[in-house]
Coordinates of C-alpha atoms and ligand atoms in Angstrom, one line a residue:
M1 CA 30.8 -1.3 20.2
E2 CA 29.7 2.2 19.5
H3 CA 29.0 3.2 15.9
G4 CA 29.6 6.6 14.4
N5 CA 26.0 6.9 13.6
Q6 CA 25.0 7.0 17.3
K7 CA 26.6 10.4 17.7
G8 CA 25.0 11.4 14.4
A9 CA 21.7 10.3 15.7
T10 CA 21.9 12.7 18.6
L11 CA 23.0 15.6 16.5
L12 CA 20.4 15.0 13.9
R13 CA 17.4 14.8 16.2
V14 CA 15.7 17.3 14.0
M15 CA 12.2 18.4 13.5
Q16 CA 10.4 18.4 10.2
P17 CA 11.5 20.9 7.6
P18 CA 9.3 24.1 7.7
E19 CA 7.6 23.3 4.4
L20 CA 6.2 20.1 5.9
R21 CA 5.3 21.4 9.3
G22 CA 1.6 21.6 9.9
S23 CA 0.9 19.2 7.1
Q24 CA 1.6 16.2 9.3
S25 CA -0.8 16.9 12.1
G26 CA -3.2 18.7 9.8
C27 CA -3.6 15.9 7.3
S28 CA -4.2 13.3 9.9
S29 CA -7.2 15.2 11.2
K30 CA -9.0 16.4 8.2
S31 CA -9.7 15.4 4.7
G32 CA -10.9 17.2 1.7
N33 CA -14.4 17.1 2.9
G34 CA -13.4 17.9 6.4
K35 CA -15.1 14.8 7.7
S36 CA -13.0 11.7 7.9
G37 CA -9.7 10.0 7.3
C38 CA -6.4 11.7 6.6
G39 CA -5.3 14.3 4.1
S40 CA -3.5 11.7 2.0
A41 CA -6.8 9.8 1.8
A42 CA -9.2 12.3 0.4
G43 CA -8.1 15.4 -1.4
Q44 CA -5.7 18.2 -0.7
G45 CA -7.3 19.1 2.6
D46 CA -4.9 21.2 4.5
L47 CA -1.7 19.8 2.8
S48 CA 0.6 22.5 1.6
P49 CA 0.6 23.0 -2.2
E50 CA 4.1 21.6 -2.4
L51 CA 3.3 18.5 -0.4
W52 CA 0.0 18.0 -2.4
E53 CA 2.0 18.2 -5.6
K54 CA 4.2 15.3 -4.3
V55 CA 1.4 13.0 -3.3
K56 CA -1.6 13.9 -5.5
N57 CA -0.9 11.3 -8.2
H58 CA 1.2 8.9 -6.2
P59 CA -0.9 5.8 -5.8
C60 CA 0.8 4.7 -2.6
Y61 CA 1.0 8.1 -0.8
S62 CA -2.6 9.0 -1.6
E63 CA -5.5 6.5 -1.2
E64 CA -7.6 8.6 -3.5
A65 CA -4.9 8.5 -6.2
H66 CA -4.6 4.7 -6.0
H67 CA -8.0 4.4 -7.8
H68 CA -6.6 6.2 -10.8
F69 CA -2.8 6.1 -11.1
A70 CA -0.5 3.2 -11.5
R71 CA 3.0 2.3 -10.3
M72 CA 5.7 -0.1 -11.4
H73 CA 8.6 -1.8 -9.7
V74 CA 11.8 -2.9 -11.5
A75 CA 13.7 -5.8 -10.0
V76 CA 17.3 -4.6 -10.3
A77 CA 18.4 -5.2 -6.7
P78 CA 18.9 -8.9 -6.0
A79 CA 21.3 -8.8 -3.0
C80 CA 20.2 -8.2 0.6
N81 CA 22.2 -7.3 3.7
I82 CA 19.8 -8.5 6.4
Q83 CA 17.8 -11.6 7.0
C84 CA 14.1 -11.2 8.1
N85 CA 12.2 -14.2 9.4
Y86 CA 9.3 -13.4 7.1
C87 CA 11.3 -13.3 3.9
N88 CA 12.5 -15.9 1.4
R89 CA 13.7 -14.5 -1.9
K90 CA 14.3 -17.9 -3.4
Y91 CA 10.6 -18.5 -3.6
D92 CA 9.2 -17.5 -7.0
C93 CA 5.8 -18.2 -8.3
S94 CA 4.0 -16.1 -11.0
N95 CA 0.7 -16.5 -9.0
E96 CA 2.2 -15.1 -5.9
S97 CA 1.9 -11.5 -4.8
R98 CA 4.2 -10.5 -2.0
P99 CA 7.4 -8.5 -1.6
G100 CA 10.6 -10.3 -2.6
V101 CA 8.9 -12.3 -5.3
V102 CA 10.0 -11.6 -8.9
S103 CA 9.9 -13.5 -12.2
E104 CA 13.0 -12.0 -13.7
R105 CA 15.8 -9.7 -12.6
L106 CA 16.9 -6.8 -14.8
T107 CA 20.0 -4.8 -15.6
P108 CA 19.6 -1.0 -15.2
E109 CA 19.4 -0.7 -19.0
Q110 CA 16.7 -3.3 -19.3
A111 CA 14.9 -1.7 -16.4
A112 CA 15.0 1.8 -18.0
R113 CA 13.7 0.4 -21.3
K114 CA 10.9 -1.4 -19.5
T115 CA 10.0 1.8 -17.7
L116 CA 9.6 3.6 -21.0
A117 CA 7.6 0.8 -22.5
V118 CA 5.2 0.8 -19.5
A119 CA 5.0 4.6 -19.6
S120 CA 4.0 4.5 -23.3
A121 CA 1.4 1.8 -22.8
I122 CA 0.0 3.0 -19.4
P123 CA 0.0 6.8 -19.4
Q124 CA -1.4 6.9 -15.9
M125 CA 1.7 5.1 -14.6
T126 CA 3.3 7.9 -12.6
V127 CA 5.7 6.2 -10.2
L128 CA 8.8 4.0 -10.6
G129 CA 9.8 2.2 -7.5
I130 CA 12.8 0.0 -6.7
A131 CA 11.9 -2.4 -4.0
G132 CA 14.0 -5.5 -4.4
P133 CA 13.8 -8.4 -4.6
G134 CA 16.7 -7.7 -2.1
D135 CA 17.5 -4.3 -0.7
P136 CA 18.0 -1.5 -3.2
L137 CA 20.7 0.1 -1.0
A138 CA 22.6 -3.2 -0.8
N139 CA 22.8 -2.9 -4.6
P140 CA 23.5 0.9 -4.8
E141 CA 25.2 1.1 -8.2
K142 CA 22.4 -0.9 -10.0
T143 CA 19.7 1.1 -8.1
F144 CA 21.1 4.6 -8.8
K145 CA 22.1 3.8 -12.4
T146 CA 18.5 2.8 -13.1
F147 CA 17.2 6.0 -11.5
E148 CA 19.7 8.1 -13.5
L149 CA 18.7 6.5 -16.8
V150 CA 15.0 6.9 -16.1
S151 CA 15.2 10.5 -14.9
R152 CA 17.0 11.4 -18.1
T153 CA 14.5 9.9 -20.5
A154 CA 11.2 10.1 -18.5
P155 CA 11.5 13.2 -16.3
D156 CA 7.8 13.2 -15.3
I157 CA 8.0 9.9 -13.5
K158 CA 8.3 10.0 -9.7
L159 CA 11.1 8.0 -8.3
C160 CA 10.7 5.8 -5.2
L161 CA 13.0 3.7 -3.2
S162 CA 12.1 1.1 -0.6
T163 CA 14.8 0.0 1.9
N164 CA 15.4 -1.9 5.1
G165 CA 17.3 1.2 6.2
L166 CA 20.6 -0.4 7.1
M167 CA 22.7 1.5 4.5
L168 CA 20.3 4.5 4.3
P169 CA 22.5 7.1 6.2
D170 CA 25.3 6.5 3.7
Y171 CA 23.1 7.3 0.7
V172 CA 20.9 10.2 1.8
D173 CA 22.9 12.7 -0.2
R174 CA 22.8 10.6 -3.4
I175 CA 19.1 10.1 -2.9
Q176 CA 18.6 13.8 -2.7
A177 CA 20.8 14.6 -5.6
L178 CA 18.8 12.2 -7.8
N179 CA 15.6 13.8 -6.8
I180 CA 14.2 10.6 -5.3
D181 CA 11.6 12.3 -3.1
H182 CA 9.7 9.3 -1.8
V183 CA 11.5 6.8 0.4
T184 CA 10.0 3.9 2.2
I185 CA 11.8 2.3 5.2
T186 CA 10.6 -0.9 6.8
I187 CA 10.8 -0.4 10.5
N188 CA 9.3 -3.3 12.5
M189 CA 10.7 -2.4 15.9
I190 CA 12.6 0.2 17.9
D191 CA 13.4 -2.2 20.7
P192 CA 16.3 -4.5 19.8
V193 CA 15.0 -7.3 22.0
V194 CA 11.8 -7.4 19.9
G195 CA 14.0 -7.0 16.8
A196 CA 16.1 -10.1 17.7
R197 CA 12.9 -12.2 17.2
I198 CA 12.5 -10.8 13.7
Y199 CA 16.0 -10.5 12.4
P200 CA 18.5 -13.4 12.9
W201 CA 21.4 -11.5 11.4
I202 CA 22.6 -8.4 9.5
Y203 CA 25.7 -7.9 7.4
F204 CA 27.2 -4.5 8.1
E205 CA 30.6 -3.0 7.4
K206 CA 32.0 -6.4 6.3
K207 CA 30.9 -8.1 9.5
R208 CA 28.0 -10.3 10.4
Y209 CA 26.1 -9.4 13.5
E210 CA 23.4 -11.5 15.2
G211 CA 20.6 -11.3 17.8
V212 CA 20.1 -8.1 19.9
E213 CA 23.3 -6.4 18.7
A214 CA 22.2 -6.9 15.0
A215 CA 18.8 -5.4 15.8
R216 CA 20.2 -2.5 17.7
I217 CA 22.5 -1.5 14.8
L218 CA 19.6 -1.9 12.3
S219 CA 17.2 0.2 14.4
E220 CA 19.8 3.0 15.0
R221 CA 20.5 3.2 11.3
Q222 CA 16.9 3.1 10.3
L223 CA 15.9 6.0 12.6
L224 CA 19.0 8.0 11.7
G225 CA 18.3 7.6 8.0
L226 CA 14.7 8.6 8.5
E227 CA 15.7 11.8 10.4
M228 CA 18.3 12.7 7.7
L229 CA 15.7 12.3 4.9
T230 CA 13.0 14.3 6.5
A231 CA 15.5 17.0 7.4
R232 CA 16.0 17.3 3.6
G233 CA 12.3 17.5 2.9
I234 CA 12.2 14.0 1.3
L235 CA 8.8 12.4 1.9
C236 CA 9.1 9.2 4.0
K237 CA 6.8 6.3 4.5
V238 CA 7.4 3.7 7.1
N239 CA 6.3 0.1 6.6
S240 CA 5.8 -2.1 9.6
V241 CA 4.9 -5.8 9.4
M242 CA 2.4 -6.7 12.1
I243 CA 3.5 -10.0 13.7
P244 CA 1.0 -11.2 16.4
G245 CA 2.8 -12.0 19.7
I246 CA 6.1 -10.5 18.5
N247 CA 5.6 -6.8 17.7
D248 CA 1.9 -6.2 17.6
S249 CA 1.8 -4.4 20.9
H250 CA 5.1 -2.7 20.2
L251 CA 4.0 -1.0 16.9
A252 CA 2.2 1.8 18.7
A253 CA 5.6 2.8 20.1
V254 CA 7.1 2.5 16.6
N255 CA 4.4 4.7 15.3
K256 CA 5.2 7.4 17.8
A257 CA 8.9 7.2 17.1
V258 CA 8.6 7.5 13.4
K259 CA 6.1 10.3 13.6
A260 CA 8.5 12.2 15.9
R261 CA 11.1 11.9 13.2
G262 CA 8.9 13.4 10.5
A263 CA 7.6 10.3 8.7
F264 CA 4.6 11.3 6.5
L265 CA 2.8 8.0 6.4
H266 CA 2.8 4.8 8.4
N267 CA 1.9 1.6 6.6
I268 CA 1.1 -1.3 9.1
M269 CA 0.8 -4.4 7.0
P270 CA -0.2 -8.0 7.9
L271 CA 2.5 -10.7 8.1
I272 CA 2.2 -13.0 5.1
S273 CA 3.1 -16.4 6.5
A274 CA 2.5 -19.9 5.1
P275 CA 4.7 -23.0 5.3
E276 CA 4.9 -23.2 1.5
H277 CA 6.8 -19.9 1.4
G278 CA 9.7 -21.6 3.3
T279 CA 10.2 -18.6 5.6
V280 CA 11.2 -19.1 9.3
F281 CA 7.8 -17.7 10.4
G282 CA 6.0 -19.8 7.8
L283 CA 7.7 -23.0 8.9
S284 CA 7.3 -22.3 12.6
G285 CA 3.5 -21.7 12.3
Q286 CA 3.7 -18.0 13.2
R287 CA 0.3 -16.6 12.2
G288 CA -0.6 -13.3 10.6
P289 CA -3.2 -11.0 12.1
S290 CA -6.9 -11.2 11.4
A291 CA -8.6 -8.4 9.5
Q292 CA -10.0 -6.9 12.7
E293 CA -6.8 -7.2 14.6
L294 CA -5.0 -5.3 11.8
K295 CA -7.8 -2.6 11.6
Q296 CA -7.8 -2.1 15.4
L297 CA -4.1 -1.4 15.4
Q298 CA -4.3 0.9 12.4
D299 CA -7.3 2.7 14.0
S300 CA -5.4 3.2 17.3
C301 CA -2.4 4.7 15.5
E302 CA -4.5 6.9 13.2
G303 CA -4.8 9.8 15.7
E304 CA -1.0 9.9 15.7
M305 CA -0.4 10.2 12.0
N306 CA -1.5 9.3 8.5
M307 CA -2.1 5.6 8.1
M308 CA -1.8 3.8 4.8
R309 CA -4.4 1.1 4.4
H310 CA -4.3 0.4 0.7
C311 CA -0.9 -1.2 0.4
R312 CA -1.1 -4.4 -1.7
Q313 CA 2.3 -5.8 -0.5
C314 CA 3.4 -5.9 -4.2
R315 CA 5.9 -8.1 -5.9
A316 CA 9.2 -6.5 -6.6
D317 CA 8.3 -6.4 -10.4
A318 CA 4.6 -5.4 -10.1
V319 CA 3.1 -3.2 -12.9
G320 CA -0.3 -1.4 -13.0
L321 CA -2.9 -0.1 -10.6
L322 CA -2.5 -1.3 -7.1
G323 CA -4.6 -4.4 -6.9
E324 CA -3.9 -5.5 -10.5
D325 CA -0.7 -6.8 -11.9
R326 CA 0.2 -6.4 -15.5
S327 CA 3.8 -7.5 -15.2
A328 CA 3.3 -10.5 -17.5
E329 CA 2.6 -8.0 -20.3
F330 CA 6.0 -6.5 -19.9
T331 CA 8.5 -9.4 -19.7
T332 CA 12.0 -8.5 -21.0
E333 CA 11.3 -10.5 -24.2
K334 CA 8.1 -8.6 -24.9
V335 CA 9.6 -5.3 -24.0
M336 CA 12.5 -5.8 -26.4
E337 CA 10.0 -6.4 -29.2
M338 CA 7.8 -3.4 -28.4
E339 CA 7.9 -0.1 -30.2
V340 CA 8.6 2.3 -27.4
S341 CA 7.6 5.9 -27.9
Y342 CA 7.6 8.0 -24.7
D343 CA 5.3 10.9 -25.4
L344 CA 5.2 13.4 -22.5
E345 CA 2.4 15.5 -24.0
R346 CA 0.1 12.4 -24.4
R347 CA 0.9 11.3 -20.9
Q348 CA 0.1 14.7 -19.5
S349 CA -3.1 15.1 -21.4
Y350 CA -4.3 11.7 -20.3
Q351 CA -3.4 12.5 -16.7
Q352 CA -5.4 15.7 -16.9
K353 CA -8.5 13.7 -17.9
V354 CA -7.9 11.4 -15.0
E355 CA -7.8 14.5 -12.7
L356 CA -11.2 15.5 -14.0
Q357 CA -12.6 12.1 -13.2
R358 CA -11.1 12.3 -9.8
D359 CA -12.7 15.7 -9.2
A360 CA -16.0 14.3 -10.2
V361 CA -15.6 11.5 -7.6
V362 CA -14.8 14.0 -4.9
A363 CA -17.8 16.3 -5.8
A364 CA -20.2 13.4 -5.8
R365 CA -19.0 12.3 -2.4
K366 CA -19.3 15.8 -1.0
S367 CA -22.9 16.3 -2.2
E368 CA -24.0 12.9 -0.9
L369 CA -22.4 13.6 2.5
E370 CA -24.6 16.7 2.8
T371 CA -27.6 14.4 3.0
L372 CA -26.2 13.1 6.3
A373 CA -25.8 16.6 7.8
G374 CA -27.4 16.8 11.2
K375 CA -27.7 13.0 11.6
H376 CA -25.9 11.5 14.5
S377 CA -25.5 7.8 15.2
S378 CA -22.8 5.6 16.8
I379 CA -23.4 3.0 14.1
S380 CA -20.7 2.3 11.6
I381 CA -20.7 -0.5 9.1
L382 CA -18.2 -2.1 6.7
I383 CA -19.0 -2.5 3.0
A384 CA -17.0 -4.6 0.5
V385 CA -16.7 -3.3 -3.0
A386 CA -15.8 -5.0 -6.3
T387 CA -14.0 -2.4 -8.5
K388 CA -11.6 -2.3 -11.4
G389 CA -10.6 1.3 -10.6
G390 CA -11.7 4.8 -11.4
G391 CA -13.5 5.0 -8.0
R392 CA -16.5 3.2 -9.4
I393 CA -18.4 -0.1 -8.6
N394 CA -17.5 -1.7 -11.9
E395 CA -16.5 -5.3 -11.3
H396 CA -18.6 -8.4 -11.6
F397 CA -18.7 -10.4 -8.3
G398 CA -17.4 -13.5 -9.9
H399 CA -14.4 -11.7 -11.5
A400 CA -13.2 -9.9 -8.4
K401 CA -9.7 -10.7 -7.3
E402 CA -10.0 -8.4 -4.3
F403 CA -12.7 -6.4 -2.5
Q404 CA -12.0 -2.9 -1.2
V405 CA -13.5 -2.3 2.2
Y406 CA -15.0 1.0 3.3
E407 CA -16.1 2.0 6.8
V408 CA -19.2 4.1 6.6
S409 CA -20.7 6.2 9.4
T410 CA -22.4 9.6 9.7
S411 CA -18.9 11.0 9.2
G412 CA -18.7 9.7 5.7
A413 CA -17.1 6.7 3.9
K414 CA -13.5 5.8 4.5
F415 CA -11.3 3.2 2.7
V416 CA -10.0 0.9 5.5
G417 CA -8.5 -2.0 3.6
H418 CA -8.7 -4.6 0.9
R419 CA -9.2 -8.3 0.9
R420 CA -7.7 -10.6 -1.7
V421 CA -9.8 -13.5 -2.9
D422 CA -9.7 -16.3 -5.4
N423 CA -11.9 -15.6 -8.4
Y424 CA -15.4 -17.0 -7.8
C425 CA -15.8 -17.7 -11.5
Q426 CA -12.9 -19.7 -12.7
G427 CA -13.1 -20.8 -16.3
G428 CA -16.8 -19.9 -16.5
Y429 CA -18.1 -22.1 -13.8
A430 CA -18.9 -21.3 -10.2
E431 CA -17.0 -22.9 -7.3
E432 CA -18.7 -23.3 -4.0
D433 CA -15.3 -23.5 -2.3
S434 CA -14.4 -20.1 -3.7
L435 CA -17.6 -18.6 -2.2
E436 CA -16.6 -19.8 1.2
T437 CA -13.2 -18.1 0.9
V438 CA -14.9 -14.9 -0.2
V439 CA -17.3 -15.0 2.7
R440 CA -14.4 -15.6 5.1
A441 CA -12.6 -12.6 3.6
I442 CA -15.5 -10.1 3.9
N443 CA -17.3 -11.7 6.8
D444 CA -17.1 -8.4 8.8
C445 CA -19.0 -6.5 6.1
V446 CA -22.8 -6.0 6.0
A447 CA -23.0 -5.7 2.2
V448 CA -21.0 -6.2 -0.9
F449 CA -21.3 -3.8 -3.8
V450 CA -20.9 -5.3 -7.3
A451 CA -21.6 -4.4 -10.9
R452 CA -23.3 -7.8 -11.4
I453 CA -23.8 -11.0 -9.5
G454 CA -25.3 -14.4 -10.3
G455 CA -28.1 -16.1 -8.5
C456 CA -26.0 -18.8 -6.7
P457 CA -23.5 -16.5 -5.1
R458 CA -26.3 -14.1 -4.2
K459 CA -28.1 -16.7 -2.2
G460 CA -24.8 -17.9 -0.6
L461 CA -23.9 -14.4 0.5
E462 CA -27.4 -13.8 1.9
R463 CA -27.2 -17.0 3.9
A464 CA -24.0 -15.6 5.4
G465 CA -25.7 -12.4 6.3
I466 CA -24.0 -10.3 3.7
E467 CA -26.3 -8.3 1.5
P468 CA -25.3 -8.4 -2.2
V469 CA -26.0 -4.9 -3.7
D470 CA -26.0 -4.3 -7.5
R471 CA -28.3 -1.3 -7.7
F472 CA -25.3 1.0 -7.6
A473 CA -23.6 -0.7 -10.6
L474 CA -21.1 1.7 -12.3
E475 CA -21.8 4.5 -9.8
Y476 CA -19.1 6.1 -7.6
I477 CA -18.1 4.0 -4.6
E478 CA -18.1 6.5 -1.8
Q479 CA -21.3 8.3 -2.9
S480 CA -23.1 4.9 -3.1
A481 CA -21.7 3.8 0.3
I482 CA -23.1 7.0 1.9
A483 CA -26.5 6.5 0.2
Y484 CA -26.6 2.9 1.3
F485 CA -25.7 3.9 4.9
R486 CA -28.4 6.5 5.0
E487 CA -31.0 3.9 4.0
Y488 CA -29.5 1.4 6.4
L489 CA -29.9 3.9 9.3
E490 CA -33.5 4.5 8.3
R491 CA -34.2 0.7 8.2
V492 CA -32.6 0.3 11.7
Q493 CA -34.6 3.2 13.0
S494 CA -37.9 1.9 11.6
G495 CA -37.2 -1.5 13.1
E496 CA -37.0 -3.2 9.7
I497 CA -33.5 -4.5 10.5
T498 CA -31.4 -4.9 13.6
H499 CA -27.9 -3.6 13.6
S500 CA -25.5 -5.9 15.3
P501 CA -21.7 -6.1 15.0
R502 CA -20.4 -8.6 12.4
G503 CA -17.7 -11.2 13.1
D504 CA -14.0 -11.1 12.2
A505 CA -12.6 -11.8 8.8
E506 CA -9.6 -13.6 7.4
I507 CA -6.8 -11.9 5.6
R508 CA -6.3 -14.1 2.6
Q509 CA -2.7 -14.7 1.8
G510 CA -1.0 -15.7 -1.4
A511 CA -4.2 -15.3 -3.4
L512 CA -4.1 -15.5 -7.2
I513 CA -3.2 -12.2 -8.8
A514 CA -3.0 -13.3 -12.5
Ligands
SF4_601 S1 4.0 -2.5 -1.8 FE1 2.6 -1.0 -1.0 S2 3.7 0.9 -1.0 FE2 4.8 -0.5 -2.4 S3 4.0 -0.1 -4.4 FE3 2.8 -1.8 -3.5 S4 1.1 -0.7 -2.6 FE4 2.6 0.8 -2.9

């Protein structure tokens, strides 16, 4: 059966709109310091002013912004129109952080009130996203009503939508009319044979499709929707779930296809799969990738386009900085009791202060990088960092729920991922088991930067060959990483230490977030 959208896809094989041209390739090759990473990672670089305005305080579209600005999701979209083998929306646990999980579902009116409540309490919250727990475009009226209400009362908040793409071509005009200028599409394949192993069925135009035919329709609709959005200048991010043995070797082709259609950012995420989640993949024992498998794939695609590496695969009701979740502070019951006063001026002045902090981080990194000028080495190392945000090393080892991982070389320091862990300190006492899970999570790192660390974990880390470093407490992360790397190189050159590649690390799934 031929779908109307096939013809449309041919007609709409468009290039990026002029205002975005140049920014795609440019930002993937240069950062603000001209050294490493992508434009979205580190400063304006060569992004156009218009594009920079769209991404600069968006925590998902700019790695740098994610240290300073927060986002929130509202769970107004319960229904879904496709089945993915990695998803089970029935599963709900307040300790669980992964897409599709929510504690309560909201009406558009409740969602709008919650957004104002969060905007009042967290002035650095700049983005409202609708990402489920089902598919926002399988619940179009609830989704668009929520955006309408919020855009009327809180015009400075950026609106984001995350979709599987099946219904996207039908709603592109409405998305544009509502000024939703960040859209995420989950695209796990462009080959329906691969897709049939990920999607058992879809429900489209009042009919259920299965297998290869279902995947073919889904893929066509996703790519058409992406082309239509980028033709209108709407910024698009593509999420892909890396599923070893199923689509891992296929994702490079997906990367090329979405880049050709004007996607701004590609976010390759690890499969979250455990039997207790009750998903098809969880129950069949399908594994997720290791940290190094994920990094290698992301690295191999990086020359092609901007890669997002700081995604936390958030719950559909997450609130706060990425890596923290304050949703429990904003339950419907609490929000109804809160005094909500949306104060645009206060929000703007707070955000200006955040911008100044951010400028200071960039300036510190730049000046530290100058100390590496003229040094050449093939050595690069990974460093894990305990941080509460603000771009500083400001978290106690025992309180860290995740470590941010930076790759450092003579080119500079680049954020390459994060690793969730269970708190080492739980209820005030140390757990040896927790230390083992932390070591497994950061086993590929040569050092861990912390604000403070106790004697026991310090010794345990040293035994595992990971150097605990607290002398940069409260300092800027990237500046400190570059300083550490310079000393590391000197120690290698003097023969004091030997540099050898570290092992692989485990991506911890379902770790505590509360
Ligand atoms: S799931 Fe990823 S892209 Fe979405 S809000 Fe969380 S970090 Fe951002």
